[in-house]
Amino acid sequence: MTHHEMSKQFRQMTAAEARTAFYVDFEGEKEAPPVLVGILRKHTQQYVVDPAFRPLGPAYLELRQAVTTVVTRAEKQDRRIASWSEHDLDIVRSLTKEPALIRRFEARYANGRALATRWATRAPNVERPPTGDLEHYLALIGFEVPESAGPGQVGSTVRSLRQRIEAGRVPTEQQAQRWLDLLEHNRYDCEGMRAVCIRAATDLERIEAKQRKARKGRKARRMGK
């Protein structure tokens, strides 16, 4: 598969695939390795993937193990693996000693933001959000997120906790609460992403079916039927 073909595959997902996909969301500081990953199928499972954060819970897996877990499940159940952007794919690609695992992940990968952007561009009566941020698409479909689980706090929370942990000190009560809020943010991101992708893929299928029907009608009229 060429890079162009792979990129096109990444932007596409059927409604059936969107309903059954695994949704993956890594959390961490910008331009740094992740500390947490959420994986949603029926429920969101969360794994700490940075050993420094292991004592905070909920469960710990090495990054390679976490990626292997979702790929193996997706292959066994013949499901897609989706994330909001290719940032998450780049994290998987950072496992440079695991080229086979990367290829397996790529073979099932879908870019949720690209799918949602195509939907917002093509769907009638849908106003395309000002940016591709997930929060704007969640607002667009009316998916509510508690303020404590909203965006914008991940980097500062991780930095604050890392400094505390590396100093050998127990997180403060406020820091512990911020970690719980980060876990909730991750869970809402996974669930919200799924809701957006299902809506986008379902509407796009309806639009494309309507267009096919219209083309068929025009062809029939040209042929005098």
mmCIF file of C-alpha atoms in Angstrom:
data_model
loop_
_atom_site.group_PDB
_atom_site.id
_atom_site.type_symbol
_atom_site.label_atom_id
_atom_site.label_comp_id
_atom_site.label_asym_id
_atom_site.label_seq_id
_atom_site.Cartn_x
_atom_site.Cartn_y
_atom_site.Cartn_z
ATOM 1 C CA MET A 1 0.000 0.000 0.000
ATOM 2 C CA THR A 2 1.393 3.399 -1.004
ATOM 3 C CA HIS A 3 1.579 6.349 1.379
ATOM 4 C CA HIS A 4 -1.306 8.013 -0.536
ATOM 5 C CA GLU A 5 -3.479 4.904 -0.308
ATOM 6 C CA MET A 6 -2.708 4.570 3.411
ATOM 7 C CA SER A 7 -3.512 8.238 4.020
ATOM 8 C CA LYS A 8 -6.847 7.834 2.207
ATOM 9 C CA GLN A 9 -7.634 4.731 4.267
ATOM 10 C CA PHE A 10 -6.883 6.660 7.463
ATOM 11 C CA ARG A 11 -9.565 9.243 6.573
ATOM 12 C CA GLN A 12 -12.316 6.710 5.925
ATOM 13 C CA MET A 13 -14.496 4.646 8.219
ATOM 14 C CA THR A 14 -17.923 3.143 7.604
ATOM 15 C CA ALA A 15 -20.753 3.623 10.096
ATOM 16 C CA ALA A 16 -20.503 -0.045 11.054
ATOM 17 C CA GLU A 17 -16.762 0.298 11.626
ATOM 18 C CA ALA A 18 -17.268 3.474 13.679
ATOM 19 C CA ARG A 19 -19.747 1.695 15.944
ATOM 20 C CA THR A 20 -17.398 -1.216 16.656
ATOM 21 C CA ALA A 21 -13.959 0.433 16.546
ATOM 22 C CA PHE A 22 -11.471 0.686 19.371
ATOM 23 C CA TYR A 23 -10.939 4.367 20.248
ATOM 24 C CA VAL A 24 -7.480 5.264 21.531
ATOM 25 C CA ASP A 25 -6.383 8.468 23.259
ATOM 26 C CA PHE A 26 -2.896 9.122 24.639
ATOM 27 C CA GLU A 27 -2.372 11.797 27.292
ATOM 28 C CA GLY A 28 0.835 13.604 28.184
ATOM 29 C CA GLU A 29 2.839 16.778 27.771
ATOM 30 C CA LYS A 30 3.147 18.224 24.295
ATOM 31 C CA GLU A 31 6.181 16.909 22.379
ATOM 32 C CA ALA A 32 6.862 14.341 25.115
ATOM 33 C CA PRO A 33 6.137 10.612 25.517
ATOM 34 C CA PRO A 34 2.653 9.823 26.860
ATOM 35 C CA VAL A 35 1.930 8.967 30.476
ATOM 36 C CA LEU A 36 -1.533 7.465 29.958
ATOM 37 C CA VAL A 37 -3.619 5.777 27.273
ATOM 38 C CA GLY A 38 -7.360 5.229 27.199
ATOM 39 C CA ILE A 39 -8.802 2.451 25.027
ATOM 40 C CA LEU A 40 -12.558 2.419 24.478
ATOM 41 C CA ARG A 41 -14.554 -0.475 23.118
ATOM 42 C CA LYS A 42 -17.663 -1.005 25.239
ATOM 43 C CA HIS A 43 -15.980 0.600 28.235
ATOM 44 C CA THR A 44 -12.824 2.706 28.549
ATOM 45 C CA GLN A 45 -9.785 0.879 29.888
ATOM 46 C CA GLN A 46 -6.933 3.098 31.013
ATOM 47 C CA TYR A 47 -3.271 2.233 31.372
ATOM 48 C CA VAL A 48 -0.409 4.280 32.767
ATOM 49 C CA VAL A 49 2.451 3.898 30.272
ATOM 50 C CA ASP A 50 5.098 5.945 32.104
ATOM 51 C CA PRO A 51 6.703 4.027 35.001
ATOM 52 C CA ALA A 52 7.120 7.229 37.036
ATOM 53 C CA PHE A 53 3.304 7.543 37.173
ATOM 54 C CA ARG A 54 2.708 3.888 37.984
ATOM 55 C CA PRO A 55 1.864 4.512 41.678
ATOM 56 C CA LEU A 56 -1.027 6.793 40.652
ATOM 57 C CA GLY A 57 -2.917 4.000 38.886
ATOM 58 C CA PRO A 58 -5.205 2.713 37.566
ATOM 59 C CA ALA A 59 -3.058 0.012 35.899
ATOM 60 C CA TYR A 60 0.383 -0.066 34.303
ATOM 61 C CA LEU A 61 1.586 -1.386 30.957
ATOM 62 C CA GLU A 62 4.675 -0.537 28.964
ATOM 63 C CA LEU A 63 3.759 1.489 25.877
ATOM 64 C CA ARG A 64 4.628 -1.457 23.622
ATOM 65 C CA GLN A 65 2.403 -3.751 25.688
ATOM 66 C CA ALA A 66 -0.508 -1.303 25.568
ATOM 67 C CA VAL A 67 -0.266 -0.965 21.782
ATOM 68 C CA THR A 68 0.062 -4.734 21.385
ATOM 69 C CA THR A 69 -3.048 -5.198 23.523
ATOM 70 C CA VAL A 70 -5.279 -2.988 21.353
ATOM 71 C CA VAL A 71 -3.855 -4.298 18.059
ATOM 72 C CA THR A 72 -4.322 -7.931 19.084
ATOM 73 C CA ARG A 73 -7.915 -7.304 20.177
ATOM 74 C CA ALA A 74 -8.705 -5.374 17.001
ATOM 75 C CA GLU A 75 -7.268 -8.125 14.810
ATOM 76 C CA LYS A 76 -9.046 -10.895 16.697
ATOM 77 C CA GLN A 77 -12.403 -9.109 16.476
ATOM 78 C CA ASP A 78 -11.790 -7.530 13.032
ATOM 79 C CA ARG A 79 -12.276 -3.943 14.184
ATOM 80 C CA ARG A 80 -10.721 -0.582 13.292
ATOM 81 C CA ILE A 81 -8.528 1.437 15.660
ATOM 82 C CA ALA A 82 -9.346 5.150 15.742
ATOM 83 C CA SER A 83 -7.886 8.199 17.431
ATOM 84 C CA TRP A 84 -8.712 11.884 17.054
ATOM 85 C CA SER A 85 -5.547 12.743 15.140
ATOM 86 C CA GLU A 86 -2.382 11.174 13.818
ATOM 87 C CA HIS A 87 -0.549 12.418 16.919
ATOM 88 C CA ASP A 88 -1.545 9.115 18.498
ATOM 89 C CA LEU A 89 -0.314 7.243 15.423
ATOM 90 C CA ASP A 90 3.017 9.084 15.710
ATOM 91 C CA ILE A 91 3.318 7.837 19.293
ATOM 92 C CA VAL A 92 2.914 4.272 18.055
ATOM 93 C CA ARG A 93 5.449 4.961 15.301
ATOM 94 C CA SER A 94 7.938 6.030 17.983
ATOM 95 C CA LEU A 95 8.279 2.316 18.781
ATOM 96 C CA THR A 96 10.989 2.096 16.142
ATOM 97 C CA LYS A 97 12.182 -1.323 17.342
ATOM 98 C CA GLU A 98 8.708 -2.760 16.626
ATOM 99 C CA PRO A 99 8.191 -2.244 12.850
ATOM 100 C CA ALA A 100 5.810 -5.207 12.538
ATOM 101 C CA LEU A 101 3.631 -3.884 15.382
ATOM 102 C CA ILE A 102 3.554 -0.433 13.753
ATOM 103 C CA ARG A 103 2.414 -1.932 10.429
ATOM 104 C CA ARG A 104 -0.315 -3.923 12.183
ATOM 105 C CA PHE A 105 -1.557 -0.766 13.925
ATOM 106 C CA GLU A 106 -1.476 1.247 10.683
ATOM 107 C CA ALA A 107 -3.432 -1.445 8.839
ATOM 108 C CA ARG A 108 -6.458 -0.809 11.086
ATOM 109 C CA TYR A 109 -5.983 2.873 11.885
ATOM 110 C CA ALA A 110 -8.560 5.626 11.228
ATOM 111 C CA ASN A 111 -8.116 9.363 11.810
ATOM 112 C CA GLY A 112 -11.262 10.580 13.579
ATOM 113 C CA ARG A 113 -10.580 14.259 13.006
ATOM 114 C CA ALA A 114 -10.152 13.762 9.244
ATOM 115 C CA LEU A 115 -13.452 11.856 9.130
ATOM 116 C CA ALA A 116 -15.227 14.543 11.162
ATOM 117 C CA THR A 117 -13.798 17.343 9.014
ATOM 118 C CA ARG A 118 -15.034 15.643 5.839
ATOM 119 C CA TRP A 119 -18.482 15.299 7.433
ATOM 120 C CA ALA A 120 -18.646 18.936 8.579
ATOM 121 C CA THR A 121 -17.546 20.071 5.106
ATOM 122 C CA ARG A 122 -20.062 17.965 3.174
ATOM 123 C CA ALA A 123 -23.105 17.693 5.436
ATOM 124 C CA PRO A 124 -25.906 20.209 4.868
ATOM 125 C CA ASN A 125 -26.971 22.319 7.836
ATOM 126 C CA VAL A 126 -23.713 21.570 9.689
ATOM 127 C CA GLU A 127 -21.451 24.512 10.437
ATOM 128 C CA ARG A 128 -17.812 23.457 10.318
ATOM 129 C CA PRO A 129 -16.093 24.284 13.635
ATOM 130 C CA PRO A 130 -13.373 26.975 13.700
ATOM 131 C CA THR A 131 -10.671 24.388 14.461
ATOM 132 C CA GLY A 132 -10.295 20.631 14.363
ATOM 133 C CA ASP A 133 -10.188 20.371 18.149
ATOM 134 C CA LEU A 134 -12.344 17.584 19.540
ATOM 135 C CA GLU A 135 -14.059 19.964 21.980
ATOM 136 C CA HIS A 136 -15.598 21.919 19.067
ATOM 137 C CA TYR A 137 -16.965 18.768 17.457
ATOM 138 C CA LEU A 138 -18.365 17.584 20.786
ATOM 139 C CA ALA A 139 -20.199 20.914 21.102
ATOM 140 C CA LEU A 140 -21.432 20.538 17.522
ATOM 141 C CA ILE A 141 -23.213 17.250 18.310
ATOM 142 C CA GLY A 142 -24.312 18.355 21.792
ATOM 143 C CA PHE A 143 -22.020 15.980 23.695
ATOM 144 C CA GLU A 144 -21.645 17.458 27.171
ATOM 145 C CA VAL A 145 -18.388 17.272 29.133
ATOM 146 C CA PRO A 146 -18.096 18.366 32.787
ATOM 147 C CA GLU A 147 -15.864 21.397 33.256
ATOM 148 C CA SER A 148 -13.476 19.391 35.449
ATOM 149 C CA ALA A 149 -12.941 16.929 32.578
ATOM 150 C CA GLY A 150 -12.501 19.595 29.919
ATOM 151 C CA PRO A 151 -9.398 20.281 27.816
ATOM 152 C CA GLY A 152 -6.375 22.452 28.549
ATOM 153 C CA GLN A 153 -5.157 20.981 31.834
ATOM 154 C CA VAL A 154 -3.301 17.837 30.772
ATOM 155 C CA GLY A 155 0.157 19.328 30.242
ATOM 156 C CA SER A 156 0.216 21.366 33.450
ATOM 157 C CA THR A 157 -1.171 18.438 35.479
ATOM 158 C CA VAL A 158 1.483 16.051 34.168
ATOM 159 C CA ARG A 159 4.305 18.568 34.725
ATOM 160 C CA SER A 160 3.179 19.310 38.265
ATOM 161 C CA LEU A 161 2.887 15.630 39.173
ATOM 162 C CA ARG A 162 6.191 14.688 37.554
ATOM 163 C CA GLN A 163 8.069 17.320 39.532
ATOM 164 C CA ARG A 164 6.476 16.076 42.742
ATOM 165 C CA ILE A 165 7.091 12.386 41.985
ATOM 166 C CA GLU A 166 10.695 12.899 40.857
ATOM 167 C CA ALA A 167 11.359 14.794 44.090
ATOM 168 C CA GLY A 168 10.267 11.669 45.943
ATOM 169 C CA ARG A 169 7.211 13.330 47.426
ATOM 170 C CA VAL A 170 3.614 12.143 47.607
ATOM 171 C CA PRO A 171 1.221 14.187 45.446
ATOM 172 C CA THR A 172 -0.825 16.759 47.316
ATOM 173 C CA GLU A 173 -4.566 16.306 47.677
ATOM 174 C CA GLN A 174 -5.097 18.905 44.948
ATOM 175 C CA GLN A 175 -2.647 17.136 42.609
ATOM 176 C CA ALA A 176 -4.318 13.795 43.258
ATOM 177 C CA GLN A 177 -7.667 15.343 42.319
ATOM 178 C CA ARG A 178 -6.173 16.792 39.147
ATOM 179 C CA TRP A 179 -4.988 13.299 38.197
ATOM 180 C CA LEU A 180 -8.523 11.973 38.701
ATOM 181 C CA ASP A 181 -9.812 14.836 36.529
ATOM 182 C CA LEU A 182 -7.260 13.882 33.859
ATOM 183 C CA LEU A 183 -8.556 10.307 33.908
ATOM 184 C CA GLU A 184 -12.101 11.620 33.456
ATOM 185 C CA HIS A 185 -10.938 13.926 30.654
ATOM 186 C CA ASN A 186 -9.403 10.933 28.897
ATOM 187 C CA ARG A 187 -12.579 8.883 29.314
ATOM 188 C CA TYR A 188 -14.790 11.662 27.958
ATOM 189 C CA ASP A 189 -12.402 12.170 25.037
ATOM 190 C CA CYS A 190 -12.691 8.491 24.114
ATOM 191 C CA GLU A 191 -16.481 8.410 24.471
ATOM 192 C CA GLY A 192 -16.942 11.750 22.735
ATOM 193 C CA MET A 193 -14.677 10.759 19.879
ATOM 194 C CA ARG A 194 -16.760 7.634 19.359
ATOM 195 C CA ALA A 195 -19.985 9.673 19.300
ATOM 196 C CA VAL A 196 -18.578 12.137 16.743
ATOM 197 C CA CYS A 197 -17.212 9.384 14.490
ATOM 198 C CA ILE A 198 -20.479 7.436 14.508
ATOM 199 C CA ARG A 199 -22.453 10.581 13.646
ATOM 200 C CA ALA A 200 -19.979 11.594 10.928
ATOM 201 C CA ALA A 201 -19.717 8.161 9.308
ATOM 202 C CA THR A 202 -23.494 7.606 9.418
ATOM 203 C CA ASP A 203 -24.305 11.000 7.879
ATOM 204 C CA LEU A 204 -21.632 10.605 5.194
ATOM 205 C CA GLU A 205 -23.076 7.246 4.166
ATOM 206 C CA ARG A 206 -26.527 8.820 3.819
ATOM 207 C CA ILE A 207 -25.126 11.718 1.796
ATOM 208 C CA GLU A 208 -23.209 9.390 -0.512
ATOM 209 C CA ALA A 209 -26.234 7.100 -0.957
ATOM 210 C CA LYS A 210 -28.377 10.110 -1.880
ATOM 211 C CA GLN A 211 -25.758 11.282 -4.372
ATOM 212 C CA ARG A 212 -25.578 7.828 -5.975
ATOM 213 C CA LYS A 213 -29.348 7.762 -6.309
ATOM 214 C CA ALA A 214 -29.321 11.222 -7.912
ATOM 215 C CA ARG A 215 -26.595 10.183 -10.383
ATOM 216 C CA LYS A 216 -28.536 7.048 -11.260
ATOM 217 C CA GLY A 217 -31.660 9.155 -11.871
ATOM 218 C CA ARG A 218 -29.789 11.579 -14.138
ATOM 219 C CA LYS A 219 -28.300 8.698 -16.117
ATOM 220 C CA ALA A 220 -31.738 7.106 -16.532
ATOM 221 C CA ARG A 221 -33.175 10.399 -17.786
ATOM 222 C CA ARG A 222 -30.333 10.798 -20.298
ATOM 223 C CA MET A 223 -31.068 7.319 -21.618
ATOM 224 C CA GLY A 224 -34.773 8.182 -21.935
ATOM 225 C CA LYS A 225 -35.967 5.758 -19.287
#
